[in-house]
CSV table of C-alpha atoms in Angstrom, one decimal:
chain,number,residue,atom,x,y,z
A,26,CYS,CA,-13.2,-9.7,-18.4
A,27,THR,CA,-13.1,-6.0,-19.0
A,28,GLY,CA,-9.8,-5.9,-20.9
A,29,ALA,CA,-8.2,-3.6,-18.3
A,30,GLN,CA,-4.5,-3.3,-18.6
A,31,PHE,CA,-4.0,-2.8,-14.9
A,32,ILE,CA,-5.8,-2.2,-11.6
A,33,ARG,CA,-4.7,-0.2,-8.6
A,34,VAL,CA,-5.1,-1.9,-5.2
A,35,GLU,CA,-4.9,0.0,-2.0
A,36,GLY,CA,-4.9,-3.0,0.4
A,37,PHE,CA,-2.8,-5.7,-1.2
A,38,VAL,CA,-0.4,-6.3,1.8
A,39,TYR,CA,-0.5,-5.2,5.4
A,40,SER,CA,-3.9,-4.1,6.7
A,41,HIS,CA,-4.3,-0.5,7.8
A,42,ILE,CA,-6.8,2.2,8.9
A,43,ALA,CA,-7.7,4.6,6.2
A,44,ASP,CA,-10.2,7.5,6.0
A,45,GLU,CA,-12.7,5.0,4.6
A,46,GLY,CA,-12.2,2.7,7.6
A,47,TRP,CA,-10.4,-0.6,8.1
A,48,ILE,CA,-8.7,-1.9,5.0
A,49,ASP,CA,-7.8,-5.6,5.0
A,50,SER,CA,-4.9,-6.8,3.1
A,51,SER,CA,-6.3,-8.8,0.2
A,52,ALA,CA,-3.5,-10.2,-2.0
A,53,GLY,CA,-4.8,-13.8,-1.9
A,54,ASP,CA,-8.4,-12.8,-2.6
A,55,ILE,CA,-7.4,-10.5,-5.5
A,56,LEU,CA,-5.1,-13.1,-7.1
A,57,ARG,CA,-7.7,-15.8,-6.9
A,58,TYR,CA,-10.4,-13.5,-8.3
A,59,LYS,CA,-8.0,-12.4,-11.1
A,60,ARG,CA,-7.5,-16.0,-12.1
A,61,TYR,CA,-11.2,-16.8,-11.7
A,62,ILE,CA,-12.3,-14.1,-14.2
A,63,GLY,CA,-9.4,-14.9,-16.6
A,64,ALA,CA,-7.6,-11.6,-16.2
A,65,ASP,CA,-4.2,-13.1,-16.3
A,66,ASN,CA,-2.9,-10.3,-18.5
A,67,THR,CA,-4.1,-7.5,-16.1
A,68,LEU,CA,-1.3,-6.0,-14.1
A,69,ILE,CA,-1.8,-5.3,-10.4
A,70,PHE,CA,-0.2,-2.1,-9.1
A,71,THR,CA,-0.3,-1.8,-5.3
A,72,ASP,CA,-0.2,1.1,-2.9
A,73,ILE,CA,2.2,0.6,0.0
A,74,LYS,CA,1.9,2.7,3.1
A,75,LYS,CA,-0.8,4.6,1.2
A,76,LYS,CA,-2.0,8.2,1.6
A,77,HIS,CA,-4.9,9.1,3.8
A,78,SER,CA,-4.1,6.2,6.2
A,79,SER,CA,-2.7,5.5,9.6
A,80,HIS,CA,0.0,2.8,9.6
A,81,ALA,CA,0.4,2.6,13.4
A,82,ILE,CA,-0.3,-1.1,13.4
A,83,THR,CA,2.6,-1.7,11.0
A,84,GLU,CA,5.0,1.0,12.1
A,85,ASP,CA,7.6,-1.6,12.7
A,86,ILE,CA,7.5,-2.6,9.0
A,87,SER,CA,9.4,-0.3,6.7
A,88,ILE,CA,8.1,0.9,3.3
A,89,GLN,CA,10.8,-1.3,1.8
A,90,GLU,CA,9.6,-4.4,3.7
A,91,SER,CA,6.1,-3.6,2.5
A,92,ALA,CA,7.3,-3.4,-1.1
A,93,GLN,CA,9.1,-6.7,-0.7
A,94,ALA,CA,6.0,-8.3,0.7
A,95,ALA,CA,4.0,-6.9,-2.3
A,96,GLU,CA,6.6,-8.4,-4.7
A,97,PHE,CA,6.5,-11.7,-2.9
A,98,PHE,CA,2.7,-11.9,-3.2
A,99,GLY,CA,2.7,-11.1,-6.9
A,100,SER,CA,2.3,-7.3,-7.3
A,101,ASP,CA,3.4,-6.0,-10.7
A,102,GLY,CA,4.4,-2.6,-9.4
A,103,VAL,CA,4.3,-0.6,-6.1
A,104,ILE,CA,2.9,2.9,-5.7
A,105,ILE,CA,4.4,5.3,-3.2
A,106,THR,CA,2.4,8.4,-2.2
A,107,GLY,CA,2.7,11.3,0.1
A,108,LYS,CA,0.5,11.6,3.2
A,109,HIS,CA,-2.5,13.1,1.4
A,110,THR,CA,-3.8,13.8,-2.1
A,111,GLY,CA,-1.4,16.3,-3.8
A,112,HIS,CA,1.4,15.8,-1.2
A,113,PRO,CA,4.7,14.7,-2.7
A,114,ALA,CA,6.1,11.3,-2.0
A,115,SER,CA,9.4,11.0,-0.2
A,116,LEU,CA,12.3,10.8,-2.6
A,117,THR,CA,14.2,8.8,0.0
A,118,ASP,CA,11.3,6.2,0.1
A,119,ILE,CA,11.3,6.0,-3.7
A,120,ILE,CA,15.1,5.5,-3.9
A,121,GLN,CA,15.2,3.0,-1.1
A,122,THR,CA,12.3,1.1,-2.4
A,123,LYS,CA,13.8,0.9,-5.9
A,124,GLU,CA,16.9,-0.6,-4.3
A,125,SER,CA,14.9,-3.2,-2.4
A,126,VAL,CA,12.6,-4.7,-5.1
A,127,SER,CA,12.8,-5.5,-8.8
A,128,LEU,CA,9.3,-4.2,-9.4
A,129,PRO,CA,8.5,-0.9,-11.0
A,130,VAL,CA,8.2,1.9,-8.4
A,131,ILE,CA,5.4,4.4,-9.3
A,132,VAL,CA,4.9,7.8,-7.6
A,133,GLY,CA,1.2,8.1,-6.8
A,134,SER,CA,0.8,11.7,-5.5
A,135,GLY,CA,2.3,15.2,-5.5
A,136,VAL,CA,4.0,15.2,-8.9
A,137,THR,CA,3.7,18.7,-10.5
A,138,ALA,CA,5.3,20.6,-13.3
A,139,ASP,CA,7.6,22.2,-10.7
A,140,ASN,CA,8.9,19.0,-9.3
A,141,ILE,CA,8.7,16.4,-12.1
A,142,HIS,CA,12.5,16.6,-12.4
A,143,LYS,CA,12.9,15.1,-8.9
A,144,TYR,CA,10.9,12.0,-9.9
A,145,LEU,CA,12.5,10.9,-13.1
A,146,LYS,CA,14.2,8.0,-11.5
A,147,SER,CA,10.8,6.5,-10.7
A,148,ASP,CA,9.4,4.1,-13.2
A,149,ALA,CA,6.1,6.0,-13.7
A,150,VAL,CA,4.0,8.8,-12.1
A,151,ILE,CA,0.3,9.1,-11.5
A,152,ILE,CA,-1.0,12.7,-12.0
A,153,GLY,CA,-4.4,13.6,-10.7
A,154,SER,CA,-5.2,16.7,-8.8
A,155,HIS,CA,-2.3,18.7,-10.4
A,156,PHE,CA,-4.1,18.4,-13.7
A,157,LYS,CA,-7.5,19.6,-12.3
A,158,ARG,CA,-8.8,23.2,-12.1
A,159,GLU,CA,-7.5,24.9,-8.9
A,160,GLY,CA,-5.6,21.7,-8.1
A,161,LEU,CA,-8.8,20.1,-6.7
A,162,TRP,CA,-9.3,16.4,-7.5
A,163,TYR,CA,-13.1,16.8,-8.0
A,164,ASN,CA,-12.8,19.6,-10.6
A,165,THR,CA,-12.5,19.2,-14.3
A,166,LEU,CA,-9.2,18.9,-16.2
A,167,ASP,CA,-7.3,22.1,-16.8
A,168,ASP,CA,-5.7,21.8,-20.3
A,169,ARG,CA,-3.3,24.6,-19.4
A,170,CYS,CA,-1.9,22.6,-16.4
A,171,VAL,CA,-1.5,19.5,-18.6
A,172,THR,CA,0.4,21.5,-21.3
A,173,LEU,CA,2.6,23.2,-18.7
A,174,PHE,CA,3.4,19.8,-17.2
A,175,MET,CA,4.3,18.3,-20.5
A,176,HIS,CA,6.6,21.2,-21.3
A,177,ALA,CA,8.4,20.8,-18.0
A,178,LEU,CA,8.7,17.0,-18.6
A,179,ASN,CA,10.1,17.6,-22.1
A,180,LYS,CA,12.7,20.0,-20.7
A,181,CYS,CA,13.8,17.3,-18.3
A,182,ASN,CA,14.1,14.3,-20.4
A,183,GLY,CA,13.4,14.6,-24.1
A,184,ASN,CA,10.2,14.7,-26.1
A,185,TYR,CA,7.1,13.0,-24.6
A,186,GLY,CA,4.7,14.7,-27.0
A,187,ILE,CA,2.2,17.4,-26.4
């Protein structure tokens, strides 16, 4: 086992078509493999209705129902994203999902220094492209962006350290 504290899974419940192709839901396979390798202490955070994907085949299933399915199948937290990298997640989706499951709800895209105050009710945020030079995911980290973000966060909710 690698000692990883968590993994992020894009296709845990409800298959979909993503920019990489067809993504099968894989909760059973992942849970069995987790047990097989002895990773019982590794958390599984799962994207629901993930970015860069078409959800036409599951359009009759709400994001809250997807979160409930993830909870039923053993997810340790659900990740809600916007439509694309860097696009903000819907605040309505976050609030309604928090009301529908007991799992942590994590914002997985679009959080910036300018909007972090809107996402304080989530349980965690994932910051990627906002911390990169020119806001591009493939660039190197921009220390100035990280510092500005931490200052904005500290103004919202106390001292998170810089």
